[in-house]
GROMACS .gro file of C-alpha atoms in nm:
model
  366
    1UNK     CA    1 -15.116   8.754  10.376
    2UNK     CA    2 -15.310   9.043  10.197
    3UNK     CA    3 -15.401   8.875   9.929
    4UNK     CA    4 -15.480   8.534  10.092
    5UNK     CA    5 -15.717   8.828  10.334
    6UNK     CA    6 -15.910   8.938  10.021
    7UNK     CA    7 -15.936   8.648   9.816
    8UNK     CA    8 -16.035   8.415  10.098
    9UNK     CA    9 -16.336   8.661  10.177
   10UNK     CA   10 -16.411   8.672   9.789
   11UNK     CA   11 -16.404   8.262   9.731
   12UNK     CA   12 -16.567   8.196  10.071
   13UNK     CA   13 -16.941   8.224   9.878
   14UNK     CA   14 -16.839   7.953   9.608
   15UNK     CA   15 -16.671   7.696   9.812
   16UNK     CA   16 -17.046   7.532   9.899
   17UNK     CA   17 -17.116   7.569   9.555
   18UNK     CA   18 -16.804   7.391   9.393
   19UNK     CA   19 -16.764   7.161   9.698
   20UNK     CA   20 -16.420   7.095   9.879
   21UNK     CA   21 -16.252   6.888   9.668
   22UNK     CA   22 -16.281   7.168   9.290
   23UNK     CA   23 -16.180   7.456   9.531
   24UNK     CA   24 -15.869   7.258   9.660
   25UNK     CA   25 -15.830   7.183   9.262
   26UNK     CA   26 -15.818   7.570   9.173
   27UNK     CA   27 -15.587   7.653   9.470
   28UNK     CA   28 -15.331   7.353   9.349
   29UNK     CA   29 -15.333   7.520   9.037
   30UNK     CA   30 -15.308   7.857   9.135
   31UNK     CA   31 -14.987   7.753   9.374
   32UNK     CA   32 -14.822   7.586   9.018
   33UNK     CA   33 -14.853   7.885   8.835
   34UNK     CA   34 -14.754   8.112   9.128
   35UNK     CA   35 -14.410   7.942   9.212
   36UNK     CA   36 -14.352   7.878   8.851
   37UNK     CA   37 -14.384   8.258   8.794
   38UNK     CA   38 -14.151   8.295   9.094
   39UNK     CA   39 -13.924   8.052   8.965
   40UNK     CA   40 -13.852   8.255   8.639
   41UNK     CA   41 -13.880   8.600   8.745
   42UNK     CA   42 -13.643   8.875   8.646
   43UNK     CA   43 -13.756   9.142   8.863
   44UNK     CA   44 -13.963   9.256   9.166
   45UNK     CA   45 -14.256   9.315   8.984
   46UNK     CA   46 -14.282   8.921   8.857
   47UNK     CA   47 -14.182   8.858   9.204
   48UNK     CA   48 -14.480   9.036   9.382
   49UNK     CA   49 -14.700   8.845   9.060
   50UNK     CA   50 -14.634   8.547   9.159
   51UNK     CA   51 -14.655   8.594   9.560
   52UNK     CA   52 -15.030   8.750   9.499
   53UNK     CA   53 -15.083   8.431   9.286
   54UNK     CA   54 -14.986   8.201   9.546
   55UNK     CA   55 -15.167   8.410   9.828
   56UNK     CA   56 -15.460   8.365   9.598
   57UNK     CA   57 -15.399   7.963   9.676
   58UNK     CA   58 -15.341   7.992  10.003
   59UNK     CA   59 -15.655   8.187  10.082
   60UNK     CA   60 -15.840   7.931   9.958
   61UNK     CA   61 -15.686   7.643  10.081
   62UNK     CA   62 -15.709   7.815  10.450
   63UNK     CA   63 -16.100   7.763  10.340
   64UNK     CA   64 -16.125   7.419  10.225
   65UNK     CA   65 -15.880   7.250  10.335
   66UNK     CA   66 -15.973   7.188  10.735
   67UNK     CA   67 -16.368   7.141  10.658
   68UNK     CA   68 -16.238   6.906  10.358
   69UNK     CA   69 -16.038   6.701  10.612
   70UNK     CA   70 -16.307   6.683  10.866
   71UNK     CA   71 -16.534   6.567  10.652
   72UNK     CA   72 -16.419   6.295  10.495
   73UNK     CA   73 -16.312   6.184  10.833
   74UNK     CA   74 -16.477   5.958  11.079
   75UNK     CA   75 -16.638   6.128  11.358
   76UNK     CA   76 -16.436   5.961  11.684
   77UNK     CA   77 -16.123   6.039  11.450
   78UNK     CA   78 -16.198   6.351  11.281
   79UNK     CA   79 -15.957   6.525  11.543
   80UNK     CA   80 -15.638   6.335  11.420
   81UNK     CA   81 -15.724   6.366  11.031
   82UNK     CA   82 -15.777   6.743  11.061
   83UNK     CA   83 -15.423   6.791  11.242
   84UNK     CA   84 -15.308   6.659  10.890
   85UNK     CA   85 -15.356   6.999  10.794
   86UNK     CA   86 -15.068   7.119  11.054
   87UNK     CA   87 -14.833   6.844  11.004
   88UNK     CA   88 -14.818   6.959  10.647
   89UNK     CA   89 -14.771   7.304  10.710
   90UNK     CA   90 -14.478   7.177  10.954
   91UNK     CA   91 -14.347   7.001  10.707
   92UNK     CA   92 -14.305   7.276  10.406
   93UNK     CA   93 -14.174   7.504  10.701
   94UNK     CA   94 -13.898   7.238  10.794
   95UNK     CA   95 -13.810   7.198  10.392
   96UNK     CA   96 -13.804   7.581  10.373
   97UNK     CA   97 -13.594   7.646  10.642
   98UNK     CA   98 -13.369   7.381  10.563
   99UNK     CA   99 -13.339   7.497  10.188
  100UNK     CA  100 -13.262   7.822  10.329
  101UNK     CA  101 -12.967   7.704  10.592
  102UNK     CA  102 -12.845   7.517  10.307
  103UNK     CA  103 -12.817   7.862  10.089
  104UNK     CA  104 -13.054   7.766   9.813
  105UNK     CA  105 -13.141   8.052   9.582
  106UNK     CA  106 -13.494   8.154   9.546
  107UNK     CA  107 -13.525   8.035   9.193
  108UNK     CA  108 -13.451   7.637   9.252
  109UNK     CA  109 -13.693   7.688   9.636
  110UNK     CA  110 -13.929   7.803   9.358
  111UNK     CA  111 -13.852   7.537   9.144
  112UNK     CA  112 -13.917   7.257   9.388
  113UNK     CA  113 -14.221   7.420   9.571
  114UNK     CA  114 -14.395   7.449   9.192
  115UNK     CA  115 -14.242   7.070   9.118
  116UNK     CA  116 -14.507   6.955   9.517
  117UNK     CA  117 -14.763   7.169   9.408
  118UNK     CA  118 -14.830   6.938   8.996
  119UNK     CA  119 -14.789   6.607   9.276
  120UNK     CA  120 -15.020   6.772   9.503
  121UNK     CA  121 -15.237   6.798   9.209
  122UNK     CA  122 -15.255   6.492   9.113
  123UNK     CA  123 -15.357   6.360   9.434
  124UNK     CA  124 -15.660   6.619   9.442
  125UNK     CA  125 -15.745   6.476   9.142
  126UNK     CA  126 -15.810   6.171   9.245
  127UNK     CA  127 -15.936   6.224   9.614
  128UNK     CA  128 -16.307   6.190   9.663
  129UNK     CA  129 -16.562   6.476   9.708
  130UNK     CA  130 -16.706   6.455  10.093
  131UNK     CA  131 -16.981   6.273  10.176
  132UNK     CA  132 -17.174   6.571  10.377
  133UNK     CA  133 -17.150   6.802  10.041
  134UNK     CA  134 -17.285   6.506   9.816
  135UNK     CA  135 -17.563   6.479  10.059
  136UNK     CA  136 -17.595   6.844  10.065
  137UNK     CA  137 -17.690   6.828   9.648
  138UNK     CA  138 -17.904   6.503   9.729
  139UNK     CA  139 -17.646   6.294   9.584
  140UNK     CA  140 -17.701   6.018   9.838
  141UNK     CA  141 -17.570   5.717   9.626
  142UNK     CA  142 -17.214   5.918   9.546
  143UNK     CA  143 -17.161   6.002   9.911
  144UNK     CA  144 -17.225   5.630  10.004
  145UNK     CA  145 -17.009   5.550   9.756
  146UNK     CA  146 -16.774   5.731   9.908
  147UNK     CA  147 -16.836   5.617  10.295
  148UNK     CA  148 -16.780   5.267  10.109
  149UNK     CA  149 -16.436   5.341  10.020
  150UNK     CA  150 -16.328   5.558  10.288
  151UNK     CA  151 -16.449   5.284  10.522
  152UNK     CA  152 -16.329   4.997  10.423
  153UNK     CA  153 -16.693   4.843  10.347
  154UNK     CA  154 -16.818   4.822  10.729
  155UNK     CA  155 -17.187   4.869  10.697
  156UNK     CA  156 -17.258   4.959  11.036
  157UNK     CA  157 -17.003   5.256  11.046
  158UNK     CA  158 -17.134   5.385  10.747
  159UNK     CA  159 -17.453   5.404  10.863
  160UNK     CA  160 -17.353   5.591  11.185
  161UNK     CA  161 -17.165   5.796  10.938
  162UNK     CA  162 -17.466   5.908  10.706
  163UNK     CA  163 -17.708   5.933  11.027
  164UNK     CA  164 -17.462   6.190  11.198
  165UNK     CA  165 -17.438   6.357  10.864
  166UNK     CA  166 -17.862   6.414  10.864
  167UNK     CA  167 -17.848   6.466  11.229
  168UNK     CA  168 -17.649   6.782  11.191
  169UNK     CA  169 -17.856   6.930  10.905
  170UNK     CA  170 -18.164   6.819  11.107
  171UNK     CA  171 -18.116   6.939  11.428
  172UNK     CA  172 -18.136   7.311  11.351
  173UNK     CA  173 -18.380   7.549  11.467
  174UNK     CA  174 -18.684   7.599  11.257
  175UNK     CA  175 -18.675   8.000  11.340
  176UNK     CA  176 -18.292   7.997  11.185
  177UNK     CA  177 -18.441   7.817  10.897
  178UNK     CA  178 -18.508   8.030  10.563
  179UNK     CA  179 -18.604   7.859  10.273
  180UNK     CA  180 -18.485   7.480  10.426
  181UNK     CA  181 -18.092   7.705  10.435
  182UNK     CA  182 -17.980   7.832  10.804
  183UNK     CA  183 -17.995   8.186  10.805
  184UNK     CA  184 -17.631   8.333  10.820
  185UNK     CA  185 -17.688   8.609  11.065
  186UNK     CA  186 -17.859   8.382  11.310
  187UNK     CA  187 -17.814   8.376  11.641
  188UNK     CA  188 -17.736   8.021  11.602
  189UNK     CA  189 -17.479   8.071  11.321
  190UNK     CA  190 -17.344   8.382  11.464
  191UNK     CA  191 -17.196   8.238  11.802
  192UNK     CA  192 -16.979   8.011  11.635
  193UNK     CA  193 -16.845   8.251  11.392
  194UNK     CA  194 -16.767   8.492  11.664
  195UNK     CA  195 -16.641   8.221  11.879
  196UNK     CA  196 -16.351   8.125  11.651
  197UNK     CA  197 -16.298   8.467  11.548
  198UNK     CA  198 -16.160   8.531  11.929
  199UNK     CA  199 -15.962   8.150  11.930
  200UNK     CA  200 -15.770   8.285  11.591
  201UNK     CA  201 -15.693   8.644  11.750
  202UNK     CA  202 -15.498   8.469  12.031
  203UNK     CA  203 -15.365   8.163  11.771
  204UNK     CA  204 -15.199   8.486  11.641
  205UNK     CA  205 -15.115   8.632  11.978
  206UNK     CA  206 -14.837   8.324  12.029
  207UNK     CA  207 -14.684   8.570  11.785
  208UNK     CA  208 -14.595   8.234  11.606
  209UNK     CA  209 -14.576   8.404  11.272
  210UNK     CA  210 -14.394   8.706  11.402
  211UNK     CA  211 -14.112   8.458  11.537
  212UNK     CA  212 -14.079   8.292  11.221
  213UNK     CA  213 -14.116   8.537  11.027
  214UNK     CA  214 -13.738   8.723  11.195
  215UNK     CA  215 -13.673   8.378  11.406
  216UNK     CA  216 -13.244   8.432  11.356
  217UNK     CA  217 -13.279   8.800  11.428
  218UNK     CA  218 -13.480   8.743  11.746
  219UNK     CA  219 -13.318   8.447  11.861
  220UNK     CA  220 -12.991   8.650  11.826
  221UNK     CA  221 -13.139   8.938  12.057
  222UNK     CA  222 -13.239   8.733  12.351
  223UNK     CA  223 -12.903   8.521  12.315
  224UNK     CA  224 -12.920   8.272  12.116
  225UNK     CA  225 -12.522   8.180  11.937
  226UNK     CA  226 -12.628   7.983  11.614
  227UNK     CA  227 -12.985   8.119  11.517
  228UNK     CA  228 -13.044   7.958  11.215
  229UNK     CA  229 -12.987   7.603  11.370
  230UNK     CA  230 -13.242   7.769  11.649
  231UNK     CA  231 -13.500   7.775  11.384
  232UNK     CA  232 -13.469   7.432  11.185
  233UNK     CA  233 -13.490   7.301  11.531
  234UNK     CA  234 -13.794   7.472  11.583
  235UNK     CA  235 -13.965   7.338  11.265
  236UNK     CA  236 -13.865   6.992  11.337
  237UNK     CA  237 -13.992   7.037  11.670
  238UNK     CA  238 -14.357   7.160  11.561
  239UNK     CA  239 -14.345   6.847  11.372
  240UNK     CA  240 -14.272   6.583  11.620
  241UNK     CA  241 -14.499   6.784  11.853
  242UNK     CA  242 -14.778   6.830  11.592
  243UNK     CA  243 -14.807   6.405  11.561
  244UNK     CA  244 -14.893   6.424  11.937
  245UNK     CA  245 -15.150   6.667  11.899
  246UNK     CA  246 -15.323   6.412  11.663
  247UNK     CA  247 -15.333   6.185  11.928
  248UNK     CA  248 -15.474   6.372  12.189
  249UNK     CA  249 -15.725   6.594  11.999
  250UNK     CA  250 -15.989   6.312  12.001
  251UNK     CA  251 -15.938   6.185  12.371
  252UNK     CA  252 -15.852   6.484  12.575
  253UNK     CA  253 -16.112   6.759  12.374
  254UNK     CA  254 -16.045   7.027  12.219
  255UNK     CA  255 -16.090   7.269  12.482
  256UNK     CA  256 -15.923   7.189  12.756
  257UNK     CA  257 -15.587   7.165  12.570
  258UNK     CA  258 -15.627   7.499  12.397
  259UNK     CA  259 -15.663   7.593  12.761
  260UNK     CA  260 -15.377   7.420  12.946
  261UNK     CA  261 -15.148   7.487  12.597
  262UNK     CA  262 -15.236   7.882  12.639
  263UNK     CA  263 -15.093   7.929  12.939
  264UNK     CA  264 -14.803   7.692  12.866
  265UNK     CA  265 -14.727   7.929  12.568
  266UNK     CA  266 -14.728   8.248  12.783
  267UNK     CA  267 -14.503   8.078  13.024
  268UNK     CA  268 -14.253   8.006  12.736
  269UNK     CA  269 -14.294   8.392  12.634
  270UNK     CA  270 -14.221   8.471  12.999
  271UNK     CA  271 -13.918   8.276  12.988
  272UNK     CA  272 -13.793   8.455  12.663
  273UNK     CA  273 -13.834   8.781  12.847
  274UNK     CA  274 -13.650   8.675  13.135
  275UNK     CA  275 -13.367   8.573  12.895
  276UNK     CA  276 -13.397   8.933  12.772
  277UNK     CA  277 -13.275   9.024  13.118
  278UNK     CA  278 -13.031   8.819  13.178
  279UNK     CA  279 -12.653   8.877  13.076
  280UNK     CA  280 -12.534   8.695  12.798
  281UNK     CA  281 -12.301   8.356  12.933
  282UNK     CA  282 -12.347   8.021  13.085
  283UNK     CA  283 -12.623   8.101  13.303
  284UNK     CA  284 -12.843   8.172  12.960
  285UNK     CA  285 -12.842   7.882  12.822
  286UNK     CA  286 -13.072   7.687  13.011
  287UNK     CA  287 -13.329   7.936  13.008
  288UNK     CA  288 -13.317   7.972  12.624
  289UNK     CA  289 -13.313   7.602  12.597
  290UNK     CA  290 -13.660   7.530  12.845
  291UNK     CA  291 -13.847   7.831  12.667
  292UNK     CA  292 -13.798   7.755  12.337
  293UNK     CA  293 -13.861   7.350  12.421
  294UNK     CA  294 -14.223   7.447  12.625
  295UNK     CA  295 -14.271   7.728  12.319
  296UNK     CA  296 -14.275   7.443  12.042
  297UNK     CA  297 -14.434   7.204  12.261
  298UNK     CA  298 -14.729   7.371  12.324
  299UNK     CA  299 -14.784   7.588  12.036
  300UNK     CA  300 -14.769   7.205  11.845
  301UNK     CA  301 -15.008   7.038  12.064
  302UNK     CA  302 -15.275   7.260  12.058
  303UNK     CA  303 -15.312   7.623  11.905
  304UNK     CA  304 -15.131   7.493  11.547
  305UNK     CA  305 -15.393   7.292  11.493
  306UNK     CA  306 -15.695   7.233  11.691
  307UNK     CA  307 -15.800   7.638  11.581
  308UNK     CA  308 -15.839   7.452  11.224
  309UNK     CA  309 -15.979   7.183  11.341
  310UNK     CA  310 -16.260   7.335  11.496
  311UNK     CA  311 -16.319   7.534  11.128
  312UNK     CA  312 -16.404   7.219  11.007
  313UNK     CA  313 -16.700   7.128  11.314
  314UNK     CA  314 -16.845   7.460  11.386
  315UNK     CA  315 -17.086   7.575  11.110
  316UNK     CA  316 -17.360   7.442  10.868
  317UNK     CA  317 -17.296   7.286  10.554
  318UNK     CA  318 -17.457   7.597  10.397
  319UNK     CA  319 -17.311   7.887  10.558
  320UNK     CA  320 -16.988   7.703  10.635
  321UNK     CA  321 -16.797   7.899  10.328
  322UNK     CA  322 -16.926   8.246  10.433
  323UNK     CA  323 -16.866   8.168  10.810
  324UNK     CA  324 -16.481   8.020  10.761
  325UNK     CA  325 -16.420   8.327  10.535
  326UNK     CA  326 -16.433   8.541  10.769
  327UNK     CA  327 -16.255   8.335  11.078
  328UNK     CA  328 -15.980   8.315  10.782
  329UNK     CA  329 -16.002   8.691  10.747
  330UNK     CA  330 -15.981   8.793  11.082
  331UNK     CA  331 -15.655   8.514  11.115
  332UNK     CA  332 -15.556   8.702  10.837
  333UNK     CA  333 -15.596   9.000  10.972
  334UNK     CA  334 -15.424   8.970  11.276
  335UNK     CA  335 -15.113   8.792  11.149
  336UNK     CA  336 -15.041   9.093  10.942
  337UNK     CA  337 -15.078   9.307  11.217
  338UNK     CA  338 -14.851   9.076  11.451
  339UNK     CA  339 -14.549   9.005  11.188
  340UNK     CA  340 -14.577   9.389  11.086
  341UNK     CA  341 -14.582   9.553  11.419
  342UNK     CA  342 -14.312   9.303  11.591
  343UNK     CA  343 -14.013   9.516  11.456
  344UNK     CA  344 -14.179   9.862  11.486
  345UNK     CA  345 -14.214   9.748  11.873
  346UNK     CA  346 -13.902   9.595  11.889
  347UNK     CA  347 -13.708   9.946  11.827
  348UNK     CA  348 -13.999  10.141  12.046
  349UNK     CA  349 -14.014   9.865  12.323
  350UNK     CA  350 -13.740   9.614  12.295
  351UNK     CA  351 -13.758   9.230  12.247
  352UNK     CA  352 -13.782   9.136  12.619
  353UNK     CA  353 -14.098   9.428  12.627
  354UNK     CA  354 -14.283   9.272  12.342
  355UNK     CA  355 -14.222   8.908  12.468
  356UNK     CA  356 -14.364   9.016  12.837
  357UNK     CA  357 -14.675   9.165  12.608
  358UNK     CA  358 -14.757   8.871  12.392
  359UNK     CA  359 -14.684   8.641  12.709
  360UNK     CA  360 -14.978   8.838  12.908
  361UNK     CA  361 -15.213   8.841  12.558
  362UNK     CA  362 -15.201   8.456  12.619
  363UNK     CA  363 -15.317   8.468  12.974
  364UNK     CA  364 -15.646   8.595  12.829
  365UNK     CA  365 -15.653   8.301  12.586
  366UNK     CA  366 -15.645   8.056  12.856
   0.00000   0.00000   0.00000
């Protein structure tokens, strides 16, 4: 997390001037060589080597990957093409945790991971740049090129596409304007950036990473028998759950179900609190069962993805790099600080405490 932090802040000033799809090259490449290393090391030291490397990838990816998405997508779907992002995430979680029920050793989970990231390389390879950055370089016949293949050759849609695309660099203030590029400290720039800053604070305050991070430790505490089934369930669940959000991002908005999902995500925390209280036996179970159900359900639908999804609407072509670096950094941020903390308040507070504190962080993001 650390080094995805500090190298996402570093790479956010190039990713305009490489375009999506060469920064998604270098962090393919960076994720080989990472688990590789991993997959071979001898010690801690080649360990921690190859977890910076890989943090290096995932820093950038964090970057480019949601705007990449977005962009390539059409506008009345560009909702359920950037939830891709998620579903993928669910899925390497699932594989992971499965992998690690199954008692896999680090070295062949290394192995594997290194074996996706030379497929997922290949596919960058041959995936198109996105239409708004060729038009950003005044490469107008590449990015209709591209509209052409992305769109099955409907002329009409493609000109919707490539007015909407000069629309959005048009309609800009001229006193934001410096040199034809949108100033970065604008108040027009500046509302967005602080805007998402806020909606990743409380994407973190679901304490989603905390929870998965010690998921068969914490599911033990608040009474949970078989833990580790607990959290392949939970994976799987995100998954299902995440295919729904790609459904509804586009119809319903993105707002209201950030809203409605917020407060169905302190509920859930509620619920695991309550379990916290109540002695262990029959009377547990259904608790356990509804909280952790209405947990993955609405973390899934909403605050997995649509945060990312918004990355990839919010800012100007040119300031989008600097501006997503620093939502990225403050996500960042604030899952260290959650995944750190959670034992340290755990021992001061106790599991039930910190669930009733998260629960009433999420009121505020509703």
């Amino acid at each position: 997390a650390l080094v995805a932090f500090v190298w996402g802040l570093i790479f956010g000033r190039f990713v305009n001037v490489l375009g999506k799809k060469h920064s998604l090259l270098i962090s393919s490449i960076l994720y080989f060589v990472g688990y590789t290393v991993m997959a071979y090391t001898r010690n801690y030291y080649q360990l921690f080597i190859g977890r910076g490397i890989t943090g290096m990838g995932l820093g950038i990816t964090c970057l480019t990957l949601s705007p990449y998405i977005a962009e390539i997508a059409p506008t009345k779907h560009r909702g359920k093409f950037a939830s891709i992002m998620q579903v993928q995430v669910q899925v390497g979680m699932l594989v992971i945790n499965f992998l690690g029920v199954s008692g896999v050793r680090l070295r062949w989970n290394a192995s594997i991971t290194s074996g996706i990231a030379l497929l997922n390389l290949f596919f960058i390879v041959i995936a198109p740049e996105t239409p708004r950055w060729l038009l950003s370089k005044n490469r107008h016949y590449e990015a209709e090129k591209v509209l052409e293949a992305l769109m099955e050759d409907d002329p009409d849609l493609i000109k919707d596409e490539i007015e909407v695309l000069h629309r959005s660099r048009m309609d800009l203030p001229n006193e934001n304007m410096s040199d034809g590029k949108v100033r970065f400290w604008s108040k027009q720039n500046l509302k967005p950036v602080i805007i998402m800053c806020f909606i990743m604070i409380f994407q973190q305050l679901t304490a989603i990473n905390a929870i998965m991070a010690d998921s068969n430790r914490i599911f033990l505490d608040i009474g949970f028998e078989r833990p580790r089934i607990c959290s392949v369930s939970m994976c799987a669940g995100f998954l299902v759950f995440t295919f729904g959000s790609a459904a509804l991002t586009d119809k319903a908005g993105r707002k209201i179900l950030l809203v409605v999902f917020a407060a169905g995500i302190s509920l859930a925390l509620g619920l695991f609190a309550l379990a916290g209280f109540i002695s262990r036996g029959h009377h547990l179970a259904p608790v356990l069962t509804i909280a952790l159900a209405l947990y993955v359900f609405a973390f899934a639908m909403a605050w997995g993805s649509i945060p990312w999804v918004l990355c990839g609407e919010m800012f100007a072509l040119e300031n989008q790099g600097r501006a997503i670096a620093i939502v990225s950094a403050v996500n960042w941020t604030f899952n260290f600080l959650t995944t750190f903390s959670w034992s340290y308040l755990k021992v001061v507070m106790g599991t039930k405490y910190v669930f009733i504190m998260y629960s009433v962080g999420m009121v505020g993001g509703a």
